Amino acid sequence: MNGKSVSDIRDLSPEDIKSFLITHDEKSFRGKQVFEWLWKKQCTSFDEMTDIPKACRELLKSNFTFHQAIQAKIRKSRDGTVKIGFILHDGSIVEGVLIPSGLRFTACVSSQVGCPLGCVFCATGKLGFMRNLSAGEIFDQAVYLKKLASERTNSPAGLSNIVYMGMGEPMLNYENVKKSVEMIASADGMGMSSQRITISSLGIPKMIRQMADDELKCHFALSLHATANEKRNRLVPFNLRHPLEDIKEALKYYYIKTGKRFTIEYILFKDINDSIADARELAAFCKNFPVKVNLLEYNEVEGTGLFRSGPEKLQAFADFLEKKNMVVNIRKSRGKDIDAACGQLAGMVSSEIAKKRN
Ligand code: SF4
């Protein structure tokens, strides 16, 4: 590799690959072939590119590398949830989760190593922020989880949905998240229906508008959790920078621009945001646009001082919203026996690796 710094070939656009090859006296059509190997055929080394002449493969090898996300740890829950710790080229760990949904699975992928936003209920928030994932590293998680879902269901269609709801705030890594969504949804990539991809975010007004302007082909879900700034500030300190009024305006823009309904995610915390008065406020917030509400059972994280609401409270909350003619789903907490709260497995695997190194 001549001692020079080597970049991941999957960071390049099709045009970049083509112009690199042309500059090195290769045929321009090789660019399309190489791009296909990277995203559609999901190769993991240059040697797999069997229809590319050896000299061209050597040229690529000496100028680029693959930064692949590789499974480092797998934990299986009694309820069918599977949690994977992926190790990245620099030794960082991120999590991906496969969650049973009916006869198929939903895959949850990470977009950052750690997270800078420090939501008080979140295990990832406690890890701090290390770095953004590349589009390739996000894509690898989706590819791996799709394969696992197919194996577990004995069907190539074992994966029903992909949600960007793992470690990190996707909107803070927008360009790479966007590229990974495009590669997951494109016929030149994984070929999954864009209807089945959801980006879940705390809501950064500027980025919500950007997503609408870009006509990004996926669903959007806002992790709301509270409808009054004072309460949300306590759960999501990032709200101090982007209060709910600003988020609401951005959501209106998103709806006007895309015409798409989005999802509101709301974790119920015992005695914090789970009263009927809270449900009434949530209904008022949602009047501004057509939405679907997912009420999430909290996956408790030690040391947060926060607890999941009881099933009766959760049901009463849902009933209240339904009486207001809202579309409501209850999402039970999954993988309780394998520490399935986002960030717990990554924290554990990172400490195991650190112990082995010492
Ligand atoms: Fe970051 Fe999401 Fe955790 Fe908040 S909930 S700290 S945005 S990973």
mmCIF file of C-alpha atoms and ligand atoms in Angstrom:
data_model
loop_
_atom_site.group_PDB
_atom_site.id
_atom_site.type_symbol
_atom_site.label_atom_id
_atom_site.label_comp_id
_atom_site.label_asym_id
_atom_site.label_seq_id
_atom_site.Cartn_x
_atom_site.Cartn_y
_atom_site.Cartn_z
ATOM 1 C CA MET A 1 0.000 0.000 0.000
ATOM 2 C CA ASN A 2 3.084 2.293 -0.306
ATOM 3 C CA GLY A 3 2.633 3.598 3.241
ATOM 4 C CA LYS A 4 0.055 6.144 2.058
ATOM 5 C CA SER A 5 -3.291 6.551 3.756
ATOM 6 C CA VAL A 6 -5.855 4.311 2.101
ATOM 7 C CA SER A 7 -9.508 5.212 1.891
ATOM 8 C CA ASP A 8 -12.550 2.981 1.810
ATOM 9 C CA ILE A 9 -13.612 2.511 -1.786
ATOM 10 C CA ARG A 10 -17.255 2.602 -0.722
ATOM 11 C CA ASP A 11 -16.844 6.284 0.223
ATOM 12 C CA LEU A 12 -16.547 7.013 -3.506
ATOM 13 C CA SER A 13 -19.464 7.900 -5.782
ATOM 14 C CA PRO A 14 -19.905 6.009 -9.090
ATOM 15 C CA GLU A 15 -18.490 9.079 -10.865
ATOM 16 C CA ASP A 16 -15.428 9.123 -8.577
ATOM 17 C CA ILE A 17 -14.718 5.445 -9.266
ATOM 18 C CA LYS A 18 -15.128 5.940 -12.993
ATOM 19 C CA SER A 19 -12.857 8.958 -13.130
ATOM 20 C CA PHE A 20 -10.229 7.185 -10.977
ATOM 21 C CA LEU A 21 -10.206 4.285 -13.431
ATOM 22 C CA ILE A 22 -10.089 6.525 -16.507
ATOM 23 C CA THR A 23 -7.184 8.472 -14.990
ATOM 24 C CA HIS A 24 -5.365 5.146 -14.645
ATOM 25 C CA ASP A 25 -6.013 4.137 -18.275
ATOM 26 C CA GLU A 26 -8.780 1.683 -17.492
ATOM 27 C CA LYS A 27 -11.997 1.434 -19.521
ATOM 28 C CA SER A 28 -14.771 3.691 -18.229
ATOM 29 C CA PHE A 29 -17.375 0.848 -18.114
ATOM 30 C CA ARG A 30 -15.275 -0.818 -15.390
ATOM 31 C CA GLY A 31 -16.564 1.906 -13.032
ATOM 32 C CA LYS A 32 -20.108 0.538 -13.294
ATOM 33 C CA GLN A 33 -18.854 -3.025 -12.821
ATOM 34 C CA VAL A 34 -16.876 -2.113 -9.706
ATOM 35 C CA PHE A 35 -19.791 -0.139 -8.257
ATOM 36 C CA GLU A 36 -22.047 -3.144 -8.804
ATOM 37 C CA TRP A 37 -19.621 -5.423 -6.967
ATOM 38 C CA LEU A 38 -19.524 -3.024 -4.027
ATOM 39 C CA TRP A 39 -23.236 -2.467 -3.478
ATOM 40 C CA LYS A 40 -25.330 -4.934 -5.445
ATOM 41 C CA LYS A 41 -23.135 -8.014 -5.110
ATOM 42 C CA GLN A 42 -21.904 -6.849 -1.697
ATOM 43 C CA CYS A 43 -18.382 -8.176 -2.115
ATOM 44 C CA THR A 44 -15.952 -7.926 0.764
ATOM 45 C CA SER A 45 -12.648 -7.980 -1.120
ATOM 46 C CA PHE A 46 -11.257 -6.914 -4.483
ATOM 47 C CA ASP A 47 -10.397 -10.544 -5.277
ATOM 48 C CA GLU A 48 -14.102 -11.370 -5.459
ATOM 49 C CA MET A 49 -14.508 -9.049 -8.463
ATOM 50 C CA THR A 50 -13.967 -11.915 -10.879
ATOM 51 C CA ASP A 51 -14.980 -10.102 -14.086
ATOM 52 C CA ILE A 52 -12.480 -7.311 -13.420
ATOM 53 C CA PRO A 53 -9.012 -8.006 -14.930
ATOM 54 C CA LYS A 54 -6.345 -8.846 -12.372
ATOM 55 C CA ALA A 55 -4.268 -5.743 -13.160
ATOM 56 C CA CYS A 56 -7.282 -3.510 -12.511
ATOM 57 C CA ARG A 57 -8.032 -5.314 -9.228
ATOM 58 C CA GLU A 58 -4.404 -4.808 -8.166
ATOM 59 C CA LEU A 59 -4.704 -1.116 -9.016
ATOM 60 C CA LEU A 60 -7.787 -0.846 -6.806
ATOM 61 C CA LYS A 61 -6.139 -2.879 -4.049
ATOM 62 C CA SER A 62 -3.136 -0.621 -3.919
ATOM 63 C CA ASN A 63 -5.253 2.524 -3.696
ATOM 64 C CA PHE A 64 -8.288 1.579 -1.648
ATOM 65 C CA THR A 65 -9.507 -0.683 1.114
ATOM 66 C CA PHE A 66 -12.760 -2.037 2.565
ATOM 67 C CA HIS A 67 -13.808 -0.830 5.991
ATOM 68 C CA GLN A 68 -16.231 -3.565 6.842
ATOM 69 C CA ALA A 69 -18.484 -3.962 9.872
ATOM 70 C CA ILE A 70 -17.999 -7.519 11.117
ATOM 71 C CA GLN A 71 -20.012 -9.433 13.689
ATOM 72 C CA ALA A 72 -18.103 -9.570 17.010
ATOM 73 C CA LYS A 73 -20.805 -10.723 19.399
ATOM 74 C CA ILE A 74 -24.278 -12.163 19.056
ATOM 75 C CA ARG A 75 -26.896 -12.491 21.790
ATOM 76 C CA LYS A 76 -30.262 -14.177 21.385
ATOM 77 C CA SER A 77 -33.283 -13.411 23.521
ATOM 78 C CA ARG A 78 -35.988 -15.872 24.513
ATOM 79 C CA ASP A 79 -38.486 -13.645 22.669
ATOM 80 C CA GLY A 80 -36.613 -14.074 19.344
ATOM 81 C CA THR A 81 -34.769 -10.754 19.409
ATOM 82 C CA VAL A 82 -31.152 -11.043 18.239
ATOM 83 C CA LYS A 83 -28.609 -8.401 19.135
ATOM 84 C CA ILE A 84 -25.303 -8.113 17.284
ATOM 85 C CA GLY A 85 -22.200 -6.216 18.292
ATOM 86 C CA PHE A 86 -20.342 -5.207 15.108
ATOM 87 C CA ILE A 87 -16.644 -4.451 15.249
ATOM 88 C CA LEU A 88 -15.406 -1.777 12.846
ATOM 89 C CA HIS A 89 -11.982 -1.425 11.196
ATOM 90 C CA ASP A 90 -10.717 0.862 13.989
ATOM 91 C CA GLY A 91 -11.910 -1.443 16.783
ATOM 92 C CA SER A 92 -15.071 0.589 17.537
ATOM 93 C CA ILE A 93 -18.214 -1.320 18.380
ATOM 94 C CA VAL A 94 -21.762 -0.586 17.244
ATOM 95 C CA GLU A 95 -24.979 -2.491 17.647
ATOM 96 C CA GLY A 96 -27.545 -3.893 15.277
ATOM 97 C CA VAL A 97 -30.721 -5.640 16.364
ATOM 98 C CA LEU A 98 -33.112 -8.051 14.691
ATOM 99 C CA ILE A 99 -36.580 -7.769 16.178
ATOM 100 C CA PRO A 100 -39.317 -10.287 15.385
ATOM 101 C CA SER A 101 -42.370 -8.681 13.777
ATOM 102 C CA GLY A 102 -44.995 -11.277 12.912
ATOM 103 C CA LEU A 103 -43.393 -13.990 10.810
ATOM 104 C CA ARG A 104 -40.591 -11.687 9.723
ATOM 105 C CA PHE A 105 -37.986 -9.411 11.296
ATOM 106 C CA THR A 106 -37.268 -5.703 11.598
ATOM 107 C CA ALA A 107 -33.604 -4.709 11.538
ATOM 108 C CA CYS A 108 -32.412 -1.805 13.646
ATOM 109 C CA VAL A 109 -29.087 -0.250 12.575
ATOM 110 C CA SER A 110 -26.672 2.247 14.129
ATOM 111 C CA SER A 111 -25.484 5.441 12.459
ATOM 112 C CA GLN A 112 -22.813 6.658 14.911
ATOM 113 C CA VAL A 113 -20.286 5.142 17.309
ATOM 114 C CA GLY A 114 -21.791 6.377 20.564
ATOM 115 C CA CYS A 115 -23.876 9.552 20.482
ATOM 116 C CA PRO A 116 -23.223 13.178 21.448
ATOM 117 C CA LEU A 117 -26.805 13.977 22.471
ATOM 118 C CA GLY A 118 -26.883 12.391 25.929
ATOM 119 C CA CYS A 119 -30.591 11.601 26.350
ATOM 120 C CA VAL A 120 -30.872 10.738 30.028
ATOM 121 C CA PHE A 121 -32.727 7.452 29.453
ATOM 122 C CA CYS A 122 -30.288 6.030 26.898
ATOM 123 C CA ALA A 123 -27.308 3.701 27.386
ATOM 124 C CA THR A 124 -25.680 4.961 24.168
ATOM 125 C CA GLY A 125 -25.910 8.534 25.423
ATOM 126 C CA LYS A 126 -23.750 7.492 28.383
ATOM 127 C CA LEU A 127 -20.982 6.210 26.065
ATOM 128 C CA GLY A 128 -20.304 9.656 24.601
ATOM 129 C CA PHE A 129 -19.552 10.244 20.922
ATOM 130 C CA MET A 130 -16.674 8.631 19.046
ATOM 131 C CA ARG A 131 -17.384 9.092 15.343
ATOM 132 C CA ASN A 132 -19.852 8.858 12.501
ATOM 133 C CA LEU A 133 -20.279 5.612 10.608
ATOM 134 C CA SER A 134 -19.566 5.560 6.889
ATOM 135 C CA ALA A 135 -22.376 4.671 4.494
ATOM 136 C CA GLY A 136 -20.636 1.323 3.932
ATOM 137 C CA GLU A 137 -20.561 0.522 7.647
ATOM 138 C CA ILE A 138 -24.293 1.221 7.944
ATOM 139 C CA PHE A 139 -24.972 -0.805 4.802
ATOM 140 C CA ASP A 140 -22.959 -3.758 6.176
ATOM 141 C CA GLN A 141 -25.220 -3.936 9.221
ATOM 142 C CA ALA A 142 -28.289 -4.032 6.981
ATOM 143 C CA VAL A 143 -26.766 -6.722 4.757
ATOM 144 C CA TYR A 144 -25.761 -8.880 7.723
ATOM 145 C CA LEU A 145 -29.148 -8.520 9.450
ATOM 146 C CA LYS A 146 -31.015 -9.278 6.220
ATOM 147 C CA LYS A 147 -29.016 -12.482 5.791
ATOM 148 C CA LEU A 148 -29.657 -13.476 9.395
ATOM 149 C CA ALA A 149 -33.389 -12.777 9.014
ATOM 150 C CA SER A 150 -33.478 -14.941 5.877
ATOM 151 C CA GLU A 151 -31.718 -17.791 7.678
ATOM 152 C CA ARG A 152 -34.040 -17.601 10.663
ATOM 153 C CA THR A 153 -37.211 -17.526 8.568
ATOM 154 C CA ASN A 154 -35.973 -19.819 5.786
ATOM 155 C CA SER A 155 -37.096 -17.147 3.378
ATOM 156 C CA PRO A 156 -35.233 -14.569 1.298
ATOM 157 C CA ALA A 157 -37.985 -12.131 2.347
ATOM 158 C CA GLY A 158 -37.314 -12.638 6.059
ATOM 159 C CA LEU A 159 -36.585 -8.969 6.642
ATOM 160 C CA SER A 160 -39.657 -6.726 6.576
ATOM 161 C CA ASN A 161 -38.257 -3.346 7.678
ATOM 162 C CA ILE A 162 -35.075 -1.444 8.446
ATOM 163 C CA VAL A 163 -35.119 1.277 11.082
ATOM 164 C CA TYR A 164 -32.315 3.744 11.843
ATOM 165 C CA MET A 165 -32.946 3.582 15.530
ATOM 166 C CA GLY A 166 -29.747 2.057 16.897
ATOM 167 C CA MET A 167 -26.774 3.955 18.293
ATOM 168 C CA GLY A 168 -26.482 7.590 17.315
ATOM 169 C CA GLU A 169 -28.588 10.412 15.924
ATOM 170 C CA PRO A 170 -28.930 9.760 12.159
ATOM 171 C CA MET A 171 -29.495 13.436 11.317
ATOM 172 C CA LEU A 172 -26.045 14.293 12.694
ATOM 173 C CA ASN A 173 -24.539 11.944 10.114
ATOM 174 C CA TYR A 174 -26.918 12.963 7.378
ATOM 175 C CA GLU A 175 -24.818 12.519 4.226
ATOM 176 C CA ASN A 176 -23.703 8.980 5.097
ATOM 177 C CA VAL A 177 -27.165 8.007 6.306
ATOM 178 C CA LYS A 178 -28.636 9.376 3.079
ATOM 179 C CA LYS A 179 -26.175 7.419 0.948
ATOM 180 C CA SER A 180 -26.827 4.219 2.912
ATOM 181 C CA VAL A 181 -30.617 4.655 2.537
ATOM 182 C CA GLU A 182 -30.145 5.142 -1.200
ATOM 183 C CA MET A 183 -27.973 2.029 -1.442
ATOM 184 C CA ILE A 184 -30.385 -0.067 0.632
ATOM 185 C CA ALA A 185 -33.382 1.093 -1.422
ATOM 186 C CA SER A 186 -31.754 1.155 -4.847
ATOM 187 C CA ALA A 187 -31.946 -1.623 -7.421
ATOM 188 C CA ASP A 188 -28.176 -1.015 -7.729
ATOM 189 C CA GLY A 189 -27.836 -1.955 -4.060
ATOM 190 C CA MET A 190 -29.885 -4.099 -1.710
ATOM 191 C CA GLY A 191 -33.123 -3.416 -3.573
ATOM 192 C CA MET A 192 -35.355 -3.077 -0.526
ATOM 193 C CA SER A 193 -38.572 -1.079 -0.851
ATOM 194 C CA SER A 194 -38.122 2.483 0.407
ATOM 195 C CA GLN A 195 -41.548 2.095 2.059
ATOM 196 C CA ARG A 196 -39.853 -0.237 4.504
ATOM 197 C CA ILE A 197 -37.037 2.048 5.630
ATOM 198 C CA THR A 198 -37.477 4.488 8.535
ATOM 199 C CA ILE A 199 -35.123 7.122 9.895
ATOM 200 C CA SER A 200 -35.821 7.841 13.537
ATOM 201 C CA SER A 201 -34.564 11.144 14.956
ATOM 202 C CA LEU A 202 -34.870 13.490 17.910
ATOM 203 C CA GLY A 203 -35.704 16.125 15.314
ATOM 204 C CA ILE A 204 -33.196 18.703 14.083
ATOM 205 C CA PRO A 205 -35.340 21.313 12.306
ATOM 206 C CA LYS A 206 -32.788 22.173 9.610
ATOM 207 C CA MET A 207 -32.243 18.501 8.789
ATOM 208 C CA ILE A 208 -35.972 17.667 8.714
ATOM 209 C CA ARG A 209 -36.313 20.370 6.036
ATOM 210 C CA GLN A 210 -33.234 19.053 4.233
ATOM 211 C CA MET A 211 -34.673 15.540 4.170
ATOM 212 C CA ALA A 212 -37.906 16.883 2.669
ATOM 213 C CA ASP A 213 -36.004 18.949 0.063
ATOM 214 C CA ASP A 214 -33.897 15.926 -0.870
ATOM 215 C CA GLU A 215 -37.050 13.800 -1.215
ATOM 216 C CA LEU A 216 -35.223 11.075 0.626
ATOM 217 C CA LYS A 217 -37.034 7.853 -0.097
ATOM 218 C CA CYS A 218 -37.859 6.561 3.363
ATOM 219 C CA HIS A 219 -40.194 7.172 6.275
ATOM 220 C CA PHE A 220 -39.476 9.614 9.059
ATOM 221 C CA ALA A 221 -40.111 9.041 12.764
ATOM 222 C CA LEU A 222 -39.752 11.717 15.423
ATOM 223 C CA SER A 223 -38.658 10.522 18.875
ATOM 224 C CA LEU A 224 -40.764 12.961 20.841
ATOM 225 C CA HIS A 225 -41.270 11.554 24.378
ATOM 226 C CA ALA A 226 -42.689 14.822 25.780
ATOM 227 C CA THR A 227 -44.793 17.647 24.392
ATOM 228 C CA ALA A 228 -43.765 20.442 26.783
ATOM 229 C CA ASN A 229 -40.267 21.920 26.487
ATOM 230 C CA GLU A 230 -39.601 21.828 30.208
ATOM 231 C CA LYS A 231 -40.284 18.096 30.396
ATOM 232 C CA ARG A 232 -38.521 17.270 27.138
ATOM 233 C CA ASN A 233 -35.465 19.308 28.168
ATOM 234 C CA ARG A 234 -35.053 16.982 31.134
ATOM 235 C CA LEU A 235 -35.311 13.797 29.072
ATOM 236 C CA VAL A 236 -33.602 15.085 25.931
ATOM 237 C CA PRO A 237 -31.152 17.906 26.806
ATOM 238 C CA PHE A 238 -30.702 18.513 23.065
ATOM 239 C CA ASN A 239 -34.203 20.015 23.164
ATOM 240 C CA LEU A 240 -32.694 23.121 24.764
ATOM 241 C CA ARG A 241 -31.098 23.862 21.392
ATOM 242 C CA HIS A 242 -34.118 23.002 19.284
ATOM 243 C CA PRO A 243 -37.346 23.635 21.190
ATOM 244 C CA LEU A 244 -40.570 21.954 20.199
ATOM 245 C CA GLU A 245 -41.986 25.038 18.459
ATOM 246 C CA ASP A 246 -39.105 24.914 15.935
ATOM 247 C CA ILE A 247 -39.486 21.181 15.445
ATOM 248 C CA LYS A 248 -43.224 21.586 14.889
ATOM 249 C CA GLU A 249 -42.620 24.177 12.155
ATOM 250 C CA ALA A 250 -40.099 21.891 10.466
ATOM 251 C CA LEU A 251 -42.575 18.997 10.617
ATOM 252 C CA LYS A 252 -45.258 21.145 8.983
ATOM 253 C CA TYR A 253 -42.759 21.979 6.233
ATOM 254 C CA TYR A 254 -41.934 18.274 5.841
ATOM 255 C CA TYR A 255 -45.605 17.385 5.464
ATOM 256 C CA ILE A 256 -46.386 20.196 3.022
ATOM 257 C CA LYS A 257 -43.342 19.374 0.925
ATOM 258 C CA THR A 258 -43.622 15.564 0.894
ATOM 259 C CA GLY A 259 -47.299 14.907 1.607
ATOM 260 C CA LYS A 260 -46.096 11.981 3.710
ATOM 261 C CA ARG A 261 -47.476 10.987 7.070
ATOM 262 C CA PHE A 262 -44.768 10.419 9.654
ATOM 263 C CA THR A 263 -44.510 8.605 12.959
ATOM 264 C CA ILE A 264 -44.303 9.999 16.463
ATOM 265 C CA GLU A 265 -42.412 7.770 18.886
ATOM 266 C CA TYR A 266 -43.164 8.230 22.528
ATOM 267 C CA ILE A 267 -41.491 6.203 25.296
ATOM 268 C CA LEU A 268 -43.607 6.084 28.423
ATOM 269 C CA PHE A 269 -41.648 6.680 31.642
ATOM 270 C CA LYS A 270 -43.327 5.893 34.934
ATOM 271 C CA ASP A 271 -44.790 9.032 36.565
ATOM 272 C CA ILE A 272 -42.890 11.305 34.163
ATOM 273 C CA ASN A 273 -44.890 11.491 30.930
ATOM 274 C CA ASP A 274 -47.530 8.763 31.213
ATOM 275 C CA SER A 275 -50.597 10.544 32.622
ATOM 276 C CA ILE A 276 -53.835 11.227 30.767
ATOM 277 C CA ALA A 277 -52.897 14.923 30.857
ATOM 278 C CA ASP A 278 -49.720 13.973 28.938
ATOM 279 C CA ALA A 279 -51.805 11.976 26.449
ATOM 280 C CA ARG A 280 -54.066 15.020 25.971
ATOM 281 C CA GLU A 281 -51.019 17.217 25.257
ATOM 282 C CA LEU A 282 -49.687 14.648 22.809
ATOM 283 C CA ALA A 283 -53.028 14.590 20.974
ATOM 284 C CA ALA A 284 -52.908 18.392 20.749
ATOM 285 C CA PHE A 285 -49.332 18.303 19.379
ATOM 286 C CA CYS A 286 -50.329 15.764 16.743
ATOM 287 C CA LYS A 287 -53.266 17.861 15.503
ATOM 288 C CA ASN A 288 -50.802 19.809 13.382
ATOM 289 C CA PHE A 289 -50.220 16.996 10.854
ATOM 290 C CA PRO A 290 -51.354 13.452 10.034
ATOM 291 C CA VAL A 291 -49.294 11.063 12.126
ATOM 292 C CA LYS A 292 -49.131 7.556 13.447
ATOM 293 C CA VAL A 293 -48.134 7.239 17.114
ATOM 294 C CA ASN A 294 -45.939 4.437 18.414
ATOM 295 C CA LEU A 295 -46.055 4.122 22.200
ATOM 296 C CA LEU A 296 -42.874 2.390 23.310
ATOM 297 C CA GLU A 297 -42.308 0.423 26.455
ATOM 298 C CA TYR A 298 -39.054 1.611 28.034
ATOM 299 C CA ASN A 299 -36.097 -0.807 28.061
ATOM 300 C CA GLU A 300 -34.799 0.173 31.467
ATOM 301 C CA VAL A 301 -31.166 1.281 31.824
ATOM 302 C CA GLU A 302 -29.511 1.033 35.215
ATOM 303 C CA GLY A 303 -28.600 4.277 36.924
ATOM 304 C CA THR A 304 -30.995 6.519 34.991
ATOM 305 C CA GLY A 305 -33.619 6.655 37.747
ATOM 306 C CA LEU A 306 -36.246 6.121 35.042
ATOM 307 C CA PHE A 307 -38.644 3.189 34.910
ATOM 308 C CA ARG A 308 -41.119 1.750 32.456
ATOM 309 C CA SER A 309 -44.785 2.590 32.914
ATOM 310 C CA GLY A 310 -47.043 -0.256 33.971
ATOM 311 C CA PRO A 311 -49.162 -2.036 31.337
ATOM 312 C CA GLU A 312 -52.416 -0.479 32.604
ATOM 313 C CA LYS A 313 -51.034 3.042 32.294
ATOM 314 C CA LEU A 314 -49.721 2.268 28.806
ATOM 315 C CA GLN A 315 -53.091 0.881 27.728
ATOM 316 C CA ALA A 316 -55.028 3.810 29.229
ATOM 317 C CA PHE A 317 -52.706 6.225 27.384
ATOM 318 C CA ALA A 318 -53.275 4.365 24.102
ATOM 319 C CA ASP A 319 -57.052 4.187 24.658
ATOM 320 C CA PHE A 320 -57.225 7.939 25.221
ATOM 321 C CA LEU A 321 -55.445 8.632 21.917
ATOM 322 C CA GLU A 322 -57.568 6.105 20.043
ATOM 323 C CA LYS A 323 -60.719 7.792 21.296
ATOM 324 C CA LYS A 324 -59.361 10.912 19.609
ATOM 325 C CA ASN A 325 -59.329 8.870 16.371
ATOM 326 C CA MET A 326 -55.549 8.675 16.285
ATOM 327 C CA VAL A 327 -53.605 5.743 14.806
ATOM 328 C CA VAL A 328 -51.767 4.185 17.758
ATOM 329 C CA ASN A 329 -49.494 1.152 18.115
ATOM 330 C CA ILE A 330 -48.076 -0.198 21.328
ATOM 331 C CA ARG A 331 -44.495 -1.473 20.982
ATOM 332 C CA LYS A 332 -43.581 -3.838 23.773
ATOM 333 C CA SER A 333 -40.012 -3.849 24.997
ATOM 334 C CA ARG A 334 -38.067 -6.720 23.377
ATOM 335 C CA GLY A 335 -34.975 -8.641 24.385
ATOM 336 C CA LYS A 336 -35.248 -7.760 28.081
ATOM 337 C CA ASP A 337 -33.070 -10.784 28.950
ATOM 338 C CA ILE A 338 -30.204 -9.648 26.673
ATOM 339 C CA ASP A 339 -29.851 -5.998 27.705
ATOM 340 C CA ALA A 340 -31.523 -4.848 24.527
ATOM 341 C CA ALA A 341 -31.584 -1.154 25.404
ATOM 342 C CA CYS A 342 -29.623 0.701 22.739
ATOM 343 C CA GLY A 343 -25.936 0.955 23.678
ATOM 344 C CA GLN A 344 -25.822 -1.720 26.377
ATOM 345 C CA LEU A 345 -24.232 -4.455 24.269
ATOM 346 C CA ALA A 346 -21.734 -2.072 22.643
ATOM 347 C CA GLY A 347 -20.661 -0.869 26.086
ATOM 348 C CA MET A 348 -20.228 -4.451 27.255
ATOM 349 C CA VAL A 349 -18.282 -5.649 24.178
ATOM 350 C CA SER A 350 -16.021 -2.566 24.282
ATOM 351 C CA SER A 351 -15.123 -3.291 27.924
ATOM 352 C CA GLU A 352 -14.479 -6.988 27.122
ATOM 353 C CA ILE A 353 -12.133 -5.988 24.270
ATOM 354 C CA ALA A 354 -10.377 -3.425 26.491
ATOM 355 C CA LYS A 355 -9.876 -6.078 29.214
ATOM 356 C CA LYS A 356 -8.376 -8.510 26.686
ATOM 357 C CA ARG A 357 -5.961 -5.796 25.468
ATOM 358 C CA ASN A 358 -4.773 -4.946 29.013
HETATM 359 FE FE1 SF4 B 1 -28.427 9.488 21.047
HETATM 360 FE FE2 SF4 B 1 -30.751 8.354 20.360
HETATM 361 FE FE3 SF4 B 1 -29.567 7.715 22.648
HETATM 362 FE FE4 SF4 B 1 -30.607 10.140 22.399
HETATM 363 S S1 SF4 B 1 -31.743 8.184 22.353
HETATM 364 S S2 SF4 B 1 -28.582 9.647 23.271
HETATM 365 S S3 SF4 B 1 -30.217 10.535 20.223
HETATM 366 S S4 SF4 B 1 -28.781 7.317 20.619
#
